[in-house]
Every structure is written in structure tokens, then in C-alpha cells.
PDB file of N, CA and C in Angstrom:
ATOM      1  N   UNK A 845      22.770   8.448   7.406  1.00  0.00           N
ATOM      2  CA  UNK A 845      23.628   7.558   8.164  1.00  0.00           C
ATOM      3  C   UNK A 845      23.281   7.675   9.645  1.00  0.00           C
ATOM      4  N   UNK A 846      23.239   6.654  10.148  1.00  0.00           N
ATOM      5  CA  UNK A 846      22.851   6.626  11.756  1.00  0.00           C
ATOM      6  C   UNK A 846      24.164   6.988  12.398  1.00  0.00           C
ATOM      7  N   UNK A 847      23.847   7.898  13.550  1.00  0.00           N
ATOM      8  CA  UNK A 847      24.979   8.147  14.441  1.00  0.00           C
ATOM      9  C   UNK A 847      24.601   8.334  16.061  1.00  0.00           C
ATOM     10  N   UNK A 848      25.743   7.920  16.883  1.00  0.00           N
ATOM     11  CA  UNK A 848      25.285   8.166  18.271  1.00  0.00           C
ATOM     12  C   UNK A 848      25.422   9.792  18.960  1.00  0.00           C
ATOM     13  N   UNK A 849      26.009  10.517  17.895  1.00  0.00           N
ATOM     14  CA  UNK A 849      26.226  12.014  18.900  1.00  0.00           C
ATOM     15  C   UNK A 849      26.233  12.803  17.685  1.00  0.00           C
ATOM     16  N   UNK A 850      26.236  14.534  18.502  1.00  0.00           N
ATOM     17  CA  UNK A 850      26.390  15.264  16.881  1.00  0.00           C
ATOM     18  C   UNK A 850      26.863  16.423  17.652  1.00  0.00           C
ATOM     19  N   UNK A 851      27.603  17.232  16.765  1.00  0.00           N
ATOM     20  CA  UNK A 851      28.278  18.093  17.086  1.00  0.00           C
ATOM     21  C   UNK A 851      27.964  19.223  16.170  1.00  0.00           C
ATOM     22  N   UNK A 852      27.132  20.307  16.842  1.00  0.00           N
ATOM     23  CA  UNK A 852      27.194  21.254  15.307  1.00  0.00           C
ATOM     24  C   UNK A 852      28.076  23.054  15.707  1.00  0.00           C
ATOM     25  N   UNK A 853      28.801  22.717  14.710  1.00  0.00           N
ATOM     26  CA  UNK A 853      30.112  23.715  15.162  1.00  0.00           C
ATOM     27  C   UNK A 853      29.741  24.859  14.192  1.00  0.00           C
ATOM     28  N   UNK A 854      28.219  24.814  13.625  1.00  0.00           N
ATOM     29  CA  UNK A 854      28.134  26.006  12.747  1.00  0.00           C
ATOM     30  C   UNK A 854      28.161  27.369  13.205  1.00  0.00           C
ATOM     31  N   UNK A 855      29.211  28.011  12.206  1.00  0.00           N
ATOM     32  CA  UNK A 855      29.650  29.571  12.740  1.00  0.00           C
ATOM     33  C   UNK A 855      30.552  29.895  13.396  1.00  0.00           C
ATOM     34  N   UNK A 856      31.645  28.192  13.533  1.00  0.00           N
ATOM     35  CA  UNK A 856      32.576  28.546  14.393  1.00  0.00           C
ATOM     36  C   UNK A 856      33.964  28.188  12.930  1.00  0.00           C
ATOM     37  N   UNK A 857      34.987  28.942  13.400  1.00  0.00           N
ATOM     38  CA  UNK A 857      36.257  28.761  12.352  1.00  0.00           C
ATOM     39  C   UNK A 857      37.284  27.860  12.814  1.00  0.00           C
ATOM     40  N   UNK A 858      38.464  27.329  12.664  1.00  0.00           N
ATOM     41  CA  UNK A 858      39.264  26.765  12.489  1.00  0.00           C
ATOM     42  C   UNK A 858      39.964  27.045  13.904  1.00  0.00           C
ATOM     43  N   UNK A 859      40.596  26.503  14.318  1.00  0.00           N
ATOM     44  CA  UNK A 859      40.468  25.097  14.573  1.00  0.00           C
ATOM     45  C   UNK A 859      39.421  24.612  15.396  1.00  0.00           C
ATOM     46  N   UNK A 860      38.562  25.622  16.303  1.00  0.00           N
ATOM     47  CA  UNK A 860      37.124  24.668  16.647  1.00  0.00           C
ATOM     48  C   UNK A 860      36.220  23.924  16.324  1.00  0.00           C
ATOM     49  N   UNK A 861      36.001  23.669  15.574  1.00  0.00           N
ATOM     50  CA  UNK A 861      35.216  22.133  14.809  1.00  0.00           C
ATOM     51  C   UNK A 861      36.163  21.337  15.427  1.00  0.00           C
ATOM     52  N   UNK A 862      37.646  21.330  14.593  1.00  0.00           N
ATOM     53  CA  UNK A 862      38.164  19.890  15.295  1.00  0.00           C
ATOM     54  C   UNK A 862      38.316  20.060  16.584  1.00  0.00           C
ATOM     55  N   UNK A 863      38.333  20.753  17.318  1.00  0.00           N
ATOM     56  CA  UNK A 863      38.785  20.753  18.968  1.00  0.00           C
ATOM     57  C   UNK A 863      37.146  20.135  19.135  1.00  0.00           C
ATOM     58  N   UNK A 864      36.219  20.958  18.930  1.00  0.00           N
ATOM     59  CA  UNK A 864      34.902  19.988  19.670  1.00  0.00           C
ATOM     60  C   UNK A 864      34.998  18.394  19.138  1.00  0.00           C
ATOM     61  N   UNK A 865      35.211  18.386  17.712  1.00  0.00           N
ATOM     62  CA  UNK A 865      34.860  17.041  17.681  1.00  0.00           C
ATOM     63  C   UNK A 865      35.805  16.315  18.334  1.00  0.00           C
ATOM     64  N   UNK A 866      37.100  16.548  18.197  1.00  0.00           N
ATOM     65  CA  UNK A 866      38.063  15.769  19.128  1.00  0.00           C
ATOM     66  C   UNK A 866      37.296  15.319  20.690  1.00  0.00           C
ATOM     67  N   UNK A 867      36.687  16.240  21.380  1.00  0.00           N
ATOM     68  CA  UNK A 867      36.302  16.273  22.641  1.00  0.00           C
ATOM     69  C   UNK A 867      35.493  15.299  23.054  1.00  0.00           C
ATOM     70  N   UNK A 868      34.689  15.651  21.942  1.00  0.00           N
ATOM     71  CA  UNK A 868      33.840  14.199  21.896  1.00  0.00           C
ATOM     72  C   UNK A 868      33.885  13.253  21.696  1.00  0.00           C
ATOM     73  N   UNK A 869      34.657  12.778  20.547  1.00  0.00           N
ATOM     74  CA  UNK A 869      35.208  11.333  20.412  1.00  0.00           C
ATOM     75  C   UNK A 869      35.863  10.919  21.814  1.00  0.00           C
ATOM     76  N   UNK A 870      36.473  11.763  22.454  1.00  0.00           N
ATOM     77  CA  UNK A 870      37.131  11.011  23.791  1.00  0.00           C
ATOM     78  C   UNK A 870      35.960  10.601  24.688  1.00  0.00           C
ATOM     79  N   UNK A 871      34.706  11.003  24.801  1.00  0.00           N
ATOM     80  CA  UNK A 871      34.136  10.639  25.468  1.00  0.00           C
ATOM     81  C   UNK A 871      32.807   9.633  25.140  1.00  0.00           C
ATOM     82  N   UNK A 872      33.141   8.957  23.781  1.00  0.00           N
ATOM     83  CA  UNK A 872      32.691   7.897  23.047  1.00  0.00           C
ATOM     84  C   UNK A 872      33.112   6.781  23.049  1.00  0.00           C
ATOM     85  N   UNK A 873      33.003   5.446  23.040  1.00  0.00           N
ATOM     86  CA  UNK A 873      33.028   4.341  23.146  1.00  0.00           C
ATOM     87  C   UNK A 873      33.573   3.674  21.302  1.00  0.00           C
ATOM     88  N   UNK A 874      34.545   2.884  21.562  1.00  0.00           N
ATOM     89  CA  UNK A 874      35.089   2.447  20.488  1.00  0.00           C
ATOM     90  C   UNK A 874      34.326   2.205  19.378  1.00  0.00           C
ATOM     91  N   UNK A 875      34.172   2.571  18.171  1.00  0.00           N
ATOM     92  CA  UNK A 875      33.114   1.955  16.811  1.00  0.00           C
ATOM     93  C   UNK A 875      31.928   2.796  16.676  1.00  0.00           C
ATOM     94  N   UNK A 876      31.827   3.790  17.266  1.00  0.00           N
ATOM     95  CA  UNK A 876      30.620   4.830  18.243  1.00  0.00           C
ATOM     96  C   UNK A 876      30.728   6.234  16.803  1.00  0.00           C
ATOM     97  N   UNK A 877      29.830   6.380  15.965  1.00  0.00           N
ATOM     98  CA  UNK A 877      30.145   7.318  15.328  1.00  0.00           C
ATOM     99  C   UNK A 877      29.589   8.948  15.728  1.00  0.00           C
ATOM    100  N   UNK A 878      29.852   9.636  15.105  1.00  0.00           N
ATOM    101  CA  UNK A 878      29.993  11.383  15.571  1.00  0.00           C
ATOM    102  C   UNK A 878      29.458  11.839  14.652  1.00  0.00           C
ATOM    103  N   UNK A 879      28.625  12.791  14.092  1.00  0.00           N
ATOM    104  CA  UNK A 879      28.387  13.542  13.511  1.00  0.00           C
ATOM    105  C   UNK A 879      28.523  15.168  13.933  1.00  0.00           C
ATOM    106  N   UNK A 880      29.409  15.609  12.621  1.00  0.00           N
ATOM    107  CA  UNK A 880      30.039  17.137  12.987  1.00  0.00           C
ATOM    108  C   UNK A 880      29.395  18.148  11.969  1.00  0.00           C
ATOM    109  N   UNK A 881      28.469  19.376  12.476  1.00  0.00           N
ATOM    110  CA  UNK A 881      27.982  19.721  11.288  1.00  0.00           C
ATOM    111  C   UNK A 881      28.781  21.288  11.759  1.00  0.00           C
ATOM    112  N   UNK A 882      29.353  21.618  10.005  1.00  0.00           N
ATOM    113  CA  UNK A 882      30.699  22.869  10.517  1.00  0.00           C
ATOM    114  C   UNK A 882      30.176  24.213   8.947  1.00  0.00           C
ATOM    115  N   UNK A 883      30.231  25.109   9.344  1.00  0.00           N
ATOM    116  CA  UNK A 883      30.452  25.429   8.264  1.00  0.00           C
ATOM    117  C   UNK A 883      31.634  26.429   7.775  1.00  0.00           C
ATOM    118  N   UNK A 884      32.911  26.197   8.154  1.00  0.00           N
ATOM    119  CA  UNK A 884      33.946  26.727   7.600  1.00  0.00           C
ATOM    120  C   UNK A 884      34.379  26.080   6.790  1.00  0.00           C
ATOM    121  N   UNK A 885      34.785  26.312   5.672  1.00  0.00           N
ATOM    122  CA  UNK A 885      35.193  25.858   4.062  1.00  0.00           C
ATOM    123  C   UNK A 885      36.260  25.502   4.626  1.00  0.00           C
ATOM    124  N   UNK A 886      37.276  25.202   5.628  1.00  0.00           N
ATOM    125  CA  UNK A 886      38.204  25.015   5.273  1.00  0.00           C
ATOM    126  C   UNK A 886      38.584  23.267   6.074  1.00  0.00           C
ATOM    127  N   UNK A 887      37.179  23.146   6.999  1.00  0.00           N
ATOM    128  CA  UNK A 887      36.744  22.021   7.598  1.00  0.00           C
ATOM    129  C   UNK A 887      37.175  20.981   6.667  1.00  0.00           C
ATOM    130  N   UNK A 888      37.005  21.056   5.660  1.00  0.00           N
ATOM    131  CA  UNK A 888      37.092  19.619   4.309  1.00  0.00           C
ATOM    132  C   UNK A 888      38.204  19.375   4.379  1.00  0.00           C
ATOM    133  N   UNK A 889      39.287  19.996   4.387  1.00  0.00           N
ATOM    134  CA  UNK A 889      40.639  19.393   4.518  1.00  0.00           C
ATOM    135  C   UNK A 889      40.732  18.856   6.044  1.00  0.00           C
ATOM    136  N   UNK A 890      40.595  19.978   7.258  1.00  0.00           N
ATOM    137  CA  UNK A 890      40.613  19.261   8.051  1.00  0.00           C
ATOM    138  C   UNK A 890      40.580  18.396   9.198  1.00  0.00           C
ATOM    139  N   UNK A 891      39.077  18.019   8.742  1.00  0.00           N
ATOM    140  CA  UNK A 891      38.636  16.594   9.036  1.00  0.00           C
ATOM    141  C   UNK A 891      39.394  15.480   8.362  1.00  0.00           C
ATOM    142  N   UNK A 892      39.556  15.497   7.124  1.00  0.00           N
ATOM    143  CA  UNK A 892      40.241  14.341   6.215  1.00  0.00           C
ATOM    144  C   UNK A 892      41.854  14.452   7.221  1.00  0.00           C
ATOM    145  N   UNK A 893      42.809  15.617   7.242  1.00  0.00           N
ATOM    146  CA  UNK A 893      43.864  15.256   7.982  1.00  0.00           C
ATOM    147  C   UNK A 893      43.726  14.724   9.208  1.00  0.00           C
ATOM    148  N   UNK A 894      42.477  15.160  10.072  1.00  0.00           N
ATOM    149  CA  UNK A 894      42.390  14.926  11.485  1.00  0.00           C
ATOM    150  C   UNK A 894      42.403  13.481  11.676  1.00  0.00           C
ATOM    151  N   UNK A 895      41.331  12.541  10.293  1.00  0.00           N
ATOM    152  CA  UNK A 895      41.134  11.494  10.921  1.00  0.00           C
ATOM    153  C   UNK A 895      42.172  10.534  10.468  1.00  0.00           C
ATOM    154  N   UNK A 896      43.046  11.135   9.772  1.00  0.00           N
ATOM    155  CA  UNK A 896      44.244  10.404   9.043  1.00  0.00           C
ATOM    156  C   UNK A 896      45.119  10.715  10.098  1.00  0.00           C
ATOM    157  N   UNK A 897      45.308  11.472  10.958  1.00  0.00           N
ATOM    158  CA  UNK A 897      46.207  11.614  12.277  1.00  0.00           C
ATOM    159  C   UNK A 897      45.826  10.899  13.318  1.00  0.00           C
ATOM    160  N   UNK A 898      44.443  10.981  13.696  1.00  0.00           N
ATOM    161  CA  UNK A 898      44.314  10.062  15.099  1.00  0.00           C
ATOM    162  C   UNK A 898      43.549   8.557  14.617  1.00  0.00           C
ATOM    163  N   UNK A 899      43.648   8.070  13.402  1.00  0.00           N
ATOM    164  CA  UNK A 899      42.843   6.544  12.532  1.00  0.00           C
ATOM    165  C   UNK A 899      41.627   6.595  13.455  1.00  0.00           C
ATOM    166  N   UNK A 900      41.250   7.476  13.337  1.00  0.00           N
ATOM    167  CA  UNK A 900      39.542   7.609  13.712  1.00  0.00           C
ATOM    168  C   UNK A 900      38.854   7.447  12.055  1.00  0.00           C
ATOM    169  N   UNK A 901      37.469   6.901  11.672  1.00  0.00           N
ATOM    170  CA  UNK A 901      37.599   6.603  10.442  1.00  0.00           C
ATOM    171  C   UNK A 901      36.580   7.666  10.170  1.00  0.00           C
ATOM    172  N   UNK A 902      36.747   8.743   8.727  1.00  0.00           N
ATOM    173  CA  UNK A 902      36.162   9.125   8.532  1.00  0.00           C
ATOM    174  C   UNK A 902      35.184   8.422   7.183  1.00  0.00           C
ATOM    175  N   UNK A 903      33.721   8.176   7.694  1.00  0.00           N
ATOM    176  CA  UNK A 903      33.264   7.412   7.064  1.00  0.00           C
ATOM    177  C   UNK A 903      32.273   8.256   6.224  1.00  0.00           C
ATOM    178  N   UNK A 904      31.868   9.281   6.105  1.00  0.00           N
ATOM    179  CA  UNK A 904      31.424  10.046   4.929  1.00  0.00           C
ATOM    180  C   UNK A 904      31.529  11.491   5.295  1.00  0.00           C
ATOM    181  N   UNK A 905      31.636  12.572   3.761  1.00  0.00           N
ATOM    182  CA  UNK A 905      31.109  13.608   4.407  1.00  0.00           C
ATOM    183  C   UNK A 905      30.638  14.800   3.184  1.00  0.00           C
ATOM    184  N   UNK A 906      29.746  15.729   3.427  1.00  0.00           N
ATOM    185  CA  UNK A 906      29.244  15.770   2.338  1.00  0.00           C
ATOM    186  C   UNK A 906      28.561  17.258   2.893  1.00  0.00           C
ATOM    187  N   UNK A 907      27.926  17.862   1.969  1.00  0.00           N
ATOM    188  CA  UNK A 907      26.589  18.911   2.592  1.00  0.00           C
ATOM    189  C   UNK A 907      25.588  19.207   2.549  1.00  0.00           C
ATOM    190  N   UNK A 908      25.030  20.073   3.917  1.00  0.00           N
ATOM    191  CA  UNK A 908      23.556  19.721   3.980  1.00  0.00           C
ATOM    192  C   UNK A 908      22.838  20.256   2.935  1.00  0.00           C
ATOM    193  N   UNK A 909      21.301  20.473   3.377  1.00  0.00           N
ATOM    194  CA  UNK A 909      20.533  21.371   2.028  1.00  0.00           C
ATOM    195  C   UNK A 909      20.779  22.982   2.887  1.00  0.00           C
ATOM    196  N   UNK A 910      21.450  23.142   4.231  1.00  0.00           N
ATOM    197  CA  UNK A 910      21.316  24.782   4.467  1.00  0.00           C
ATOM    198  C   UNK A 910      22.451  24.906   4.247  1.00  0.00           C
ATOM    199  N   UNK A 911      23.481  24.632   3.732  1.00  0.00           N
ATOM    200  CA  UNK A 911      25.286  24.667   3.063  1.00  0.00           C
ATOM    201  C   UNK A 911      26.266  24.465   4.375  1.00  0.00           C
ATOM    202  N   UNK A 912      25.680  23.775   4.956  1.00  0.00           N
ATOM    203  CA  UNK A 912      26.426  23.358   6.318  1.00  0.00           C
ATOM    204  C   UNK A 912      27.295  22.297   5.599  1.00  0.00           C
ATOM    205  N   UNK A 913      28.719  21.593   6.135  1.00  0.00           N
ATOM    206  CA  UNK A 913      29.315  20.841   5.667  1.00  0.00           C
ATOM    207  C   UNK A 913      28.793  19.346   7.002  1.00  0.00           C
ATOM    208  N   UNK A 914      29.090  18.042   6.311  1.00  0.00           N
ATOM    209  CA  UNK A 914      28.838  17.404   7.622  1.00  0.00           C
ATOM    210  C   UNK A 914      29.622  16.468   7.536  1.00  0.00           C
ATOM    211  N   UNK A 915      30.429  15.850   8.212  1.00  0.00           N
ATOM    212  CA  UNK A 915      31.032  14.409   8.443  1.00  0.00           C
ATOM    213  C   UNK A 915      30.899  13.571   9.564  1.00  0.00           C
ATOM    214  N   UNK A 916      30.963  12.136   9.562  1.00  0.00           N
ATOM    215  CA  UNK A 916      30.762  11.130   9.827  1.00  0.00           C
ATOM    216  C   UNK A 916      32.055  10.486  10.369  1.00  0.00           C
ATOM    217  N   UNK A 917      32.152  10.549  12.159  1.00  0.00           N
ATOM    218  CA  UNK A 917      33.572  10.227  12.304  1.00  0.00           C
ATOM    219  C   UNK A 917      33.414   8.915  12.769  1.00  0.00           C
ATOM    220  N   UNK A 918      33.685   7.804  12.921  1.00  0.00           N
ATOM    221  CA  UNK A 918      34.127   6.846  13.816  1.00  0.00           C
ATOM    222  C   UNK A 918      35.036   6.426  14.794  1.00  0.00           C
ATOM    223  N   UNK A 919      34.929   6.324  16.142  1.00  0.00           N
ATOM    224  CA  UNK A 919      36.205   6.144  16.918  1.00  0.00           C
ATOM    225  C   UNK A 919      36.204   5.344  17.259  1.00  0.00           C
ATOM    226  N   UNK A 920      37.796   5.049  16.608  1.00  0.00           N
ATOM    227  CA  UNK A 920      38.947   4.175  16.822  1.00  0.00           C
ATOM    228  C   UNK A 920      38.370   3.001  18.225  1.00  0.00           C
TER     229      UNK A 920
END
């Protein structure tokens, strides 16, 4: 999936993934997607709550081949 930015939060725990990616989406342009590569297991939930809280769209997310998790944000 094509994206304009990326964020890789690997090795960091909860709640930093979402605080970086949050950070960044603010400084993105409407329809502008993000890529977040995290690897705390607990990221999968939440990203799915995060983008269901601020209707930022989460448009895929899945993992890599080094067991990194990755999602695909869109902002709002």
C-alpha cells in the first residue's frame, strides 16, 4: 500500500506507538496516509480503538516478514 509517512515505533510499548502516530497525523494533510510499524502485541487493539476514537480511517493492518505489526492510518 502506498503511503506518505511512516512511523516505526519498534521496541517501544504502550502507549507510544499511539502517541507517535497521533503526532504525526497532526502534522499531515487531510486523506494523507501513515504507516506505523510497532511491535507490541497489544498495538492491535489499539490502533483499531484509536482510529474508532479520532475517525481517522484505519485502512489495513497486518505483519511484516520480521514480526513487526503494521497499520495503515488515514487522516481524517
Amino acid at each position: 500500500m502506498d503511503f506518505d509517512k511512516e512511523v516505526d515505533a519498534r521496541g517501544l510499548t504502550c502507549p507510544l506507538p499511539i502517541l507517535r502516530a497521533k503526532k504525526m497525523l497532526a502534522e499531515m494533510k487531510p486523506g494523507q496516509v501513515v504507516r506505523v510499524l510497532a511491535t507490541d502485541p497489544g498495538s492491535v487493539k489499539d490502533f483499531q480503538a484509536f482510529a474508532k476514537q479520532t475517525g481517522n480511517d484505519l485502512l489495513q493492518q497486518g505483519e511484516t516478514t520480521d514480526q513487526a505489526f503494521e497499520f495503515f492510518l488515514r487522516r481524517k
